[in-house]
Amino acid sequence: MDLLIKHITTDIIDIPIKRPHQFSTEKITTKSFMIVRLHLTNDIEGIGEGTTPGIWWNGESVETMKLVVDQYIKPLLLGKDPRYVEQILALMDRHIRGNSFAKAAVEMSIYDALGHVFQVPVHQLLGGAFTKEVPIRWALASGSIEGDINEGIELYQNHTYQTFKIKSGKESPEKDVIRSIKIAEGLQGYSAIGVDPNGSWNRLMTKKWMEELNQAGVEFLEQPLAPEDIDGMSDLVSMKRVPIMADEGIASIHDARQIVEKKAADIFSLKIHKFGGMRHTLKVGALAESAGICCFGGTSLETSIGTAANLHAFCTLRNLDYGAEIFGPDWLKDDLVVEPLKSKKGTLTLPEKPGLGIELDETKFTQYKRHKEENSWNTTMRQP
Ligand SMILES: [Mg+2]
């Protein structure tokens, strides 16, 4: 069968979120996405989505993704056979350094298209689902201790979510760790929480508080130290108090090997965007499996498009022991697909229709599309 990539277009989409979300460096009220629409010579279309927590996270933004796809990836891929995914990934890596979020969005659109070509869900192109339901962890990020505790208890009691994570790193490390302990203590008897300071704590302070974090019932500590401080993460793992998760520090299979060798994590946070796609994510998952490291399905806060892609990849893993946090569709005010992927009783179910199993809602796509003359109506408020 003659099958080639015929055309690729990209658009930026801005969708409001339900409530402001506090990251370590900024508070956001809308979320932006770069949508890839890839057309094959048989007129089948694949959809891909690129999004980041923010440019502070890894240096990419939806604007850089659009430019990289339009100017550099598109000319490389036009006329290529989409069935040779590994060759396409290698071609992109050889010609374009980094920019893994942009590459992941393109790979997503290729897998969606291939799923429609072969009439199978994407997970079957990745080895087949090991599980079809994933427990979802909600991020408490109201900005206040009481707000986070109340939100956690309410969601737990009405069975919306059973497990939680808190964002940290907004204040000084010492204030932050005390705040984290108070929230963990406030939720004791309901649920254990993970704490994610996005690399903003330091070695000495973190070591000093490890026992208290353990006593408060903190389930894991996600990337407490700077991504490059592998030795520091290794020290924390060796304390055997709270399980240590690597997130920003593990952005490639090469990072993963280093972390395995130095015993610098108990858990890997996997994200299809940071690794440059689903195939690379599964390679990191395999490395974790070989080293007895647990996996957690991380998020870049996607719409149902990226969430579906995450599910297809995560569901093929044997070692997704900590579930996932792909709550983007529950967190956004609106979505881009006809039937959004909403969690039920804290669980997301793998879509089984061909491709990613989602259908783009063209009306919503047009409604939220950013027009050229607009910069962004994203009202990002920078924190000092
Ligand atoms: Mg994180």
Short mmCIF file of C-alpha atoms and ligand atoms in Angstrom, two decimals:
data_model
loop_
_atom_site.label_atom_id
_atom_site.label_comp_id
_atom_site.label_asym_id
_atom_site.label_seq_id
_atom_site.Cartn_x
_atom_site.Cartn_y
_atom_site.Cartn_z
CA MET A 1 0.00 0.00 0.00
CA ASP A 2 1.37 3.37 -1.02
CA LEU A 3 1.01 5.62 2.00
CA LEU A 4 2.83 8.89 2.52
CA ILE A 5 2.59 12.04 4.63
CA LYS A 6 0.96 14.65 2.36
CA HIS A 7 0.38 17.71 4.49
CA ILE A 8 0.93 19.03 8.02
CA THR A 9 -0.74 22.08 9.59
CA THR A 10 -0.42 23.58 13.07
CA ASP A 11 -2.62 25.89 15.14
CA ILE A 12 -2.42 27.40 18.61
CA ILE A 13 -5.44 26.98 20.84
CA ASP A 14 -6.14 28.77 24.16
CA ILE A 15 -8.63 27.21 26.59
CA PRO A 16 -9.68 28.69 29.95
CA ILE A 17 -9.17 26.59 33.08
CA LYS A 18 -11.70 26.14 35.89
CA ARG A 19 -9.65 27.86 38.57
CA PRO A 20 -6.22 29.54 38.64
CA HIS A 21 -3.44 26.93 38.95
CA GLN A 22 -0.41 27.71 41.10
CA PHE A 23 2.91 26.31 39.82
CA SER A 24 6.22 26.96 41.59
CA THR A 25 6.97 29.96 39.38
CA GLU A 26 3.65 31.19 38.05
CA LYS A 27 -0.11 31.14 38.30
CA ILE A 28 -2.12 30.47 35.14
CA THR A 29 -5.78 31.00 34.20
CA THR A 30 -5.74 29.63 30.63
CA LYS A 31 -3.81 26.80 28.98
CA SER A 32 -2.37 26.89 25.48
CA PHE A 33 -1.99 24.01 23.03
CA MET A 34 -0.32 23.50 19.66
CA ILE A 35 -2.47 21.20 17.54
CA VAL A 36 -0.92 19.24 14.67
CA ARG A 37 -3.15 18.01 11.83
CA LEU A 38 -1.29 15.53 9.66
CA HIS A 39 -2.80 14.32 6.38
CA LEU A 40 -1.83 11.18 4.51
CA THR A 41 -2.05 10.53 0.79
CA ASN A 42 -5.15 8.34 1.39
CA ASP A 43 -6.83 11.43 2.96
CA ILE A 44 -6.76 10.03 6.49
CA GLU A 45 -6.01 12.68 9.12
CA GLY A 46 -4.13 12.27 12.41
CA ILE A 47 -4.35 14.73 15.32
CA GLY A 48 -1.52 15.54 17.73
CA GLU A 49 -1.24 17.97 20.61
CA GLY A 50 1.74 19.73 22.13
CA THR A 51 1.52 21.53 25.45
CA THR A 52 3.85 22.34 28.33
CA PRO A 53 3.26 23.35 31.95
CA GLY A 54 4.97 26.60 30.82
CA ILE A 55 8.20 27.76 29.17
CA TRP A 56 9.83 27.66 32.62
CA TRP A 57 9.45 23.86 32.63
CA ASN A 58 11.74 22.81 29.78
CA GLY A 59 12.29 25.86 27.58
CA GLU A 60 9.60 25.07 25.00
CA SER A 61 6.29 26.90 24.53
CA VAL A 62 3.38 26.41 22.13
CA GLU A 63 4.85 29.23 20.01
CA THR A 64 8.27 27.53 19.71
CA MET A 65 6.56 24.20 18.97
CA LYS A 66 4.56 25.73 16.13
CA LEU A 67 7.66 27.32 14.63
CA VAL A 68 9.71 24.12 14.91
CA VAL A 69 6.99 21.98 13.31
CA ASP A 70 6.21 24.48 10.51
CA GLN A 71 9.78 25.45 9.65
CA TYR A 72 11.83 22.35 10.41
CA ILE A 73 9.79 19.17 10.97
CA LYS A 74 7.24 19.57 8.18
CA PRO A 75 9.84 19.81 5.34
CA LEU A 76 11.57 16.69 6.72
CA LEU A 77 8.43 14.59 6.92
CA LEU A 78 6.46 15.43 3.77
CA GLY A 79 6.62 12.44 1.42
CA LYS A 80 7.75 10.03 4.16
CA ASP A 81 5.98 6.73 4.93
CA PRO A 82 4.27 7.19 8.35
CA ARG A 83 4.46 3.45 9.11
CA TYR A 84 8.21 3.72 9.84
CA VAL A 85 7.81 5.61 13.11
CA GLU A 86 11.26 4.81 14.53
CA GLN A 87 12.92 6.06 11.31
CA ILE A 88 10.87 9.27 11.52
CA LEU A 89 11.88 9.81 15.16
CA ALA A 90 15.55 9.25 14.28
CA LEU A 91 15.26 11.67 11.35
CA MET A 92 13.78 14.38 13.58
CA ASP A 93 16.46 13.77 16.25
CA ARG A 94 19.27 13.96 13.69
CA HIS A 95 18.10 17.26 12.20
CA ILE A 96 16.63 19.00 15.26
CA ARG A 97 18.24 18.96 18.68
CA GLY A 98 15.89 18.98 21.68
CA ASN A 99 12.36 20.31 21.12
CA SER A 100 10.95 17.05 22.41
CA PHE A 101 7.46 18.49 23.04
CA ALA A 102 7.14 19.52 19.36
CA LYS A 103 8.38 16.09 18.22
CA ALA A 104 5.95 14.32 20.58
CA ALA A 105 3.01 16.25 19.12
CA VAL A 106 4.00 15.17 15.61
CA GLU A 107 4.53 11.53 16.64
CA MET A 108 1.06 11.62 18.29
CA SER A 109 -0.54 12.73 15.01
CA ILE A 110 1.28 9.95 13.14
CA TYR A 111 0.06 7.26 15.55
CA ASP A 112 -3.49 8.63 15.42
CA ALA A 113 -3.40 8.50 11.61
CA LEU A 114 -1.93 4.96 11.61
CA GLY A 115 -4.64 3.79 14.01
CA HIS A 116 -7.24 5.00 11.53
CA VAL A 117 -5.40 3.41 8.61
CA PHE A 118 -5.29 0.00 10.33
CA GLN A 119 -8.58 0.48 12.25
CA VAL A 120 -6.99 -0.28 15.63
CA PRO A 121 -6.56 1.78 18.81
CA VAL A 122 -3.07 3.26 19.21
CA HIS A 123 -2.20 1.04 22.21
CA GLN A 124 -2.30 -1.96 19.85
CA LEU A 125 0.42 -0.32 17.75
CA LEU A 126 2.51 0.01 20.93
CA GLY A 127 2.30 -3.58 22.18
CA GLY A 128 -1.30 -3.74 23.40
CA ALA A 129 -2.82 -2.65 26.68
CA PHE A 130 -1.57 -4.32 29.86
CA THR A 131 -4.32 -2.54 31.77
CA LYS A 132 -7.37 -0.60 30.55
CA GLU A 133 -8.10 1.54 33.59
CA VAL A 134 -5.74 3.95 35.32
CA PRO A 135 -6.23 5.59 38.74
CA ILE A 136 -5.87 9.37 38.41
CA ARG A 137 -4.24 11.63 41.00
CA TRP A 138 -5.57 15.20 41.28
CA ALA A 139 -3.20 18.14 41.89
CA LEU A 140 -4.30 20.39 44.74
CA ALA A 141 -3.14 23.87 43.75
CA SER A 142 -5.61 26.33 45.26
CA GLY A 143 -2.80 28.47 46.69
CA SER A 144 -3.73 28.08 50.38
CA ILE A 145 -3.28 25.34 52.99
CA GLU A 146 -6.93 25.32 54.05
CA GLY A 147 -8.08 25.46 50.42
CA ASP A 148 -6.00 22.43 49.51
CA ILE A 149 -7.08 20.39 52.56
CA ASN A 150 -10.77 21.20 52.05
CA GLU A 151 -10.60 20.48 48.34
CA GLY A 152 -8.87 17.13 48.98
CA ILE A 153 -11.38 16.01 51.62
CA GLU A 154 -14.36 17.03 49.50
CA LEU A 155 -13.07 15.25 46.37
CA TYR A 156 -12.22 12.17 48.44
CA GLN A 157 -15.58 12.06 50.17
CA ASN A 158 -17.62 12.45 47.01
CA HIS A 159 -15.42 9.80 45.29
CA THR A 160 -14.23 12.16 42.56
CA TYR A 161 -10.55 11.45 43.31
CA GLN A 162 -8.88 9.22 45.86
CA THR A 163 -5.25 10.36 45.61
CA PHE A 164 -3.63 13.78 45.43
CA LYS A 165 -0.49 15.71 44.73
CA ILE A 166 0.42 19.20 45.84
CA LYS A 167 2.49 21.71 44.00
CA SER A 168 5.16 23.39 46.04
CA GLY A 169 8.11 25.70 45.50
CA LYS A 170 6.20 28.96 45.54
CA GLU A 171 7.70 30.25 48.79
CA SER A 172 11.05 29.77 50.49
CA PRO A 173 11.97 26.06 50.70
CA GLU A 174 11.56 26.00 54.50
CA LYS A 175 8.10 27.63 54.43
CA ASP A 176 7.17 25.34 51.60
CA VAL A 177 8.09 22.13 53.34
CA ILE A 178 6.14 23.19 56.44
CA ARG A 179 3.14 24.00 54.24
CA SER A 180 3.43 20.58 52.56
CA ILE A 181 3.54 18.82 55.94
CA LYS A 182 0.46 20.73 57.16
CA ILE A 183 -1.53 19.75 54.07
CA ALA A 184 -0.38 16.10 54.36
CA GLU A 185 -1.38 16.08 58.04
CA GLY A 186 -4.73 17.70 57.23
CA LEU A 187 -5.51 14.90 54.78
CA GLN A 188 -4.37 12.06 57.03
CA GLY A 189 -7.16 9.55 57.46
CA TYR A 190 -8.43 10.41 53.99
CA SER A 191 -5.58 10.12 51.55
CA ALA A 192 -1.80 10.26 51.25
CA ILE A 193 -0.34 12.97 49.05
CA GLY A 194 2.66 13.35 46.80
CA VAL A 195 4.63 16.62 47.02
CA ASP A 196 6.11 18.28 43.91
CA PRO A 197 8.41 21.28 44.51
CA ASN A 198 9.53 21.30 40.83
CA GLY A 199 13.22 21.20 41.78
CA SER A 200 13.11 24.25 44.05
CA TRP A 201 14.37 22.75 47.34
CA ASN A 202 18.00 22.24 48.36
CA ARG A 203 19.84 19.21 49.68
CA LEU A 204 20.39 20.22 53.30
CA MET A 205 16.90 21.51 53.92
CA THR A 206 15.27 18.49 52.27
CA LYS A 207 17.39 16.03 54.28
CA LYS A 208 16.52 17.86 57.48
CA TRP A 209 12.78 17.46 56.89
CA MET A 210 12.65 13.95 55.41
CA GLU A 211 11.62 12.30 58.67
CA GLU A 212 8.79 14.81 59.25
CA LEU A 213 7.58 14.38 55.67
CA ASN A 214 7.56 10.63 56.31
CA GLN A 215 5.67 11.04 59.60
CA ALA A 216 3.08 13.27 57.89
CA GLY A 217 2.41 10.37 55.49
CA VAL A 218 3.78 11.98 52.32
CA GLU A 219 3.55 9.22 49.71
CA PHE A 220 6.35 10.49 47.47
CA LEU A 221 8.55 13.52 46.96
CA GLU A 222 8.70 14.52 43.29
CA GLN A 223 11.82 16.23 41.98
CA PRO A 224 12.64 18.07 45.22
CA LEU A 225 16.10 19.07 43.94
CA ALA A 226 17.29 20.74 40.74
CA PRO A 227 17.13 18.44 37.70
CA GLU A 228 20.93 18.30 37.41
CA ASP A 229 21.51 17.38 41.08
CA ILE A 230 21.55 13.62 40.55
CA ASP A 231 23.95 13.01 43.48
CA GLY A 232 21.65 14.94 45.81
CA MET A 233 18.63 12.89 44.67
CA SER A 234 20.72 9.76 45.23
CA ASP A 235 21.42 10.84 48.85
CA LEU A 236 17.68 11.31 49.45
CA VAL A 237 16.89 7.85 48.03
CA SER A 238 19.51 6.29 50.32
CA MET A 239 17.74 7.78 53.38
CA LYS A 240 14.80 5.41 52.72
CA ARG A 241 12.24 7.78 54.24
CA VAL A 242 9.92 9.07 51.50
CA PRO A 243 10.07 7.53 47.98
CA ILE A 244 11.82 9.94 45.59
CA MET A 245 10.38 10.58 42.13
CA ALA A 246 12.37 12.01 39.21
CA ASP A 247 10.49 14.33 36.84
CA GLU A 248 12.39 17.31 35.38
CA GLY A 249 15.63 15.34 35.93
CA ILE A 250 14.57 12.57 33.59
CA ALA A 251 13.85 13.97 30.15
CA SER A 252 15.43 11.27 27.98
CA ILE A 253 16.43 7.63 27.97
CA HIS A 254 20.01 8.83 28.60
CA ASP A 255 18.93 10.67 31.77
CA ALA A 256 17.07 7.54 32.80
CA ARG A 257 20.20 5.39 32.48
CA GLN A 258 22.20 7.83 34.63
CA ILE A 259 19.50 7.88 37.29
CA VAL A 260 19.34 4.08 37.32
CA GLU A 261 23.13 3.82 37.62
CA LYS A 262 23.27 6.33 40.48
CA LYS A 263 20.15 4.99 42.22
CA ALA A 264 18.78 8.54 42.15
CA ALA A 265 15.03 7.74 42.06
CA ASP A 266 12.52 5.21 43.34
CA ILE A 267 9.87 6.33 40.85
CA PHE A 268 10.04 7.75 37.31
CA SER A 269 7.47 10.34 36.26
CA LEU A 270 6.82 9.52 32.61
CA LYS A 271 5.52 12.18 30.24
CA ILE A 272 5.16 11.55 26.54
CA HIS A 273 6.03 15.16 25.71
CA LYS A 274 9.28 15.43 27.63
CA PHE A 275 10.62 12.20 26.09
CA GLY A 276 9.64 13.21 22.55
CA GLY A 277 6.75 10.80 22.11
CA MET A 278 5.10 7.53 23.06
CA ARG A 279 7.80 5.22 21.74
CA HIS A 280 10.56 6.95 23.71
CA THR A 281 8.32 6.93 26.81
CA LEU A 282 7.99 3.16 26.59
CA LYS A 283 11.77 2.81 26.25
CA VAL A 284 12.19 4.70 29.53
CA GLY A 285 9.45 2.55 31.07
CA ALA A 286 11.38 -0.56 30.02
CA LEU A 287 14.56 0.78 31.60
CA ALA A 288 12.65 1.41 34.82
CA GLU A 289 11.25 -2.13 34.68
CA SER A 290 14.76 -3.55 34.34
CA ALA A 291 15.91 -1.62 37.43
CA GLY A 292 12.89 -2.29 39.64
CA ILE A 293 11.85 1.37 39.48
CA CYS A 294 8.13 2.17 39.66
CA CYS A 295 6.45 4.40 37.07
CA PHE A 296 3.98 7.24 37.42
CA GLY A 297 2.06 8.70 34.49
CA GLY A 298 2.85 12.41 34.55
CA THR A 299 1.01 15.16 32.73
CA SER A 300 1.70 18.36 30.84
CA LEU A 301 -1.98 19.22 31.46
CA GLU A 302 -3.38 18.12 28.12
CA THR A 303 -6.85 18.28 26.56
CA SER A 304 -8.54 14.95 25.82
CA ILE A 305 -6.28 14.61 22.75
CA GLY A 306 -3.00 14.47 24.67
CA THR A 307 -4.68 12.67 27.57
CA ALA A 308 -5.77 9.89 25.20
CA ALA A 309 -2.20 9.61 23.88
CA ASN A 310 -0.88 9.38 27.44
CA LEU A 311 -3.40 6.66 28.24
CA HIS A 312 -2.48 4.60 25.18
CA ALA A 313 1.21 4.70 26.15
CA PHE A 314 0.80 4.27 29.94
CA CYS A 315 -1.68 1.40 29.60
CA THR A 316 0.91 -0.74 27.82
CA LEU A 317 3.31 -0.55 30.82
CA ARG A 318 3.59 -3.36 33.36
CA ASN A 319 5.03 -1.08 36.03
CA LEU A 320 2.64 1.90 36.23
CA ASP A 321 2.52 1.27 39.98
CA TYR A 322 1.69 4.84 41.03
CA GLY A 323 -1.12 5.42 38.52
CA ALA A 324 -1.21 8.73 36.65
CA GLU A 325 -2.09 12.40 37.03
CA ILE A 326 -3.60 12.99 33.59
CA PHE A 327 -6.48 15.12 34.87
CA GLY A 328 -6.26 17.83 32.17
CA PRO A 329 -9.80 17.29 30.80
CA ASP A 330 -11.27 17.59 34.34
CA TRP A 331 -9.25 20.73 34.99
CA LEU A 332 -9.99 22.65 31.77
CA LYS A 333 -13.24 24.58 31.38
CA ASP A 334 -13.73 23.12 27.90
CA ASP A 335 -12.20 20.59 25.53
CA LEU A 336 -11.41 20.06 21.85
CA VAL A 337 -13.10 16.70 21.28
CA VAL A 338 -16.69 15.56 20.84
CA GLU A 339 -16.59 13.23 23.87
CA PRO A 340 -14.06 14.46 26.47
CA LEU A 341 -12.19 11.87 28.55
CA LYS A 342 -13.52 12.54 32.03
CA SER A 343 -12.38 10.47 34.99
CA LYS A 344 -15.04 8.45 36.83
CA LYS A 345 -14.47 7.75 40.53
CA GLY A 346 -10.85 8.76 40.09
CA THR A 347 -10.24 6.42 37.15
CA LEU A 348 -9.75 6.97 33.43
CA THR A 349 -10.66 4.27 30.91
CA LEU A 350 -8.61 3.63 27.80
CA PRO A 351 -10.46 4.62 24.57
CA GLU A 352 -10.87 1.65 22.24
CA LYS A 353 -11.93 3.34 19.01
CA PRO A 354 -9.37 3.48 16.15
CA GLY A 355 -6.41 5.84 16.52
CA LEU A 356 -6.32 7.86 19.72
CA GLY A 357 -10.05 7.12 20.02
CA ILE A 358 -11.10 10.77 20.06
CA GLU A 359 -12.89 12.96 17.52
CA LEU A 360 -11.89 16.60 17.08
CA ASP A 361 -14.77 19.03 17.67
CA GLU A 362 -14.34 21.46 14.77
CA THR A 363 -16.60 24.10 16.36
CA LYS A 364 -14.53 24.17 19.56
CA PHE A 365 -11.34 24.10 17.51
CA THR A 366 -12.43 27.25 15.65
CA GLN A 367 -13.80 28.90 18.80
CA TYR A 368 -10.52 28.63 20.77
CA LYS A 369 -8.08 29.06 17.88
CA ARG A 370 -5.60 31.88 18.40
CA HIS A 371 -5.58 34.27 15.48
CA LYS A 372 -2.35 35.60 14.04
CA GLU A 373 -2.80 39.15 15.26
CA GLU A 374 -3.47 38.07 18.84
CA ASN A 375 -0.46 37.41 20.99
CA SER A 376 -2.37 35.41 23.56
CA TRP A 377 -5.30 36.06 25.81
CA ASN A 378 -3.54 33.91 28.37
CA THR A 379 -3.54 36.10 31.48
CA THR A 380 -0.41 34.67 33.01
CA MET A 381 0.54 36.40 36.23
CA ARG A 382 4.24 36.15 37.00
CA GLN A 383 5.13 35.59 40.62
CA PRO A 384 8.15 37.39 42.04
MG MG B 1 6.46 17.36 38.37
#
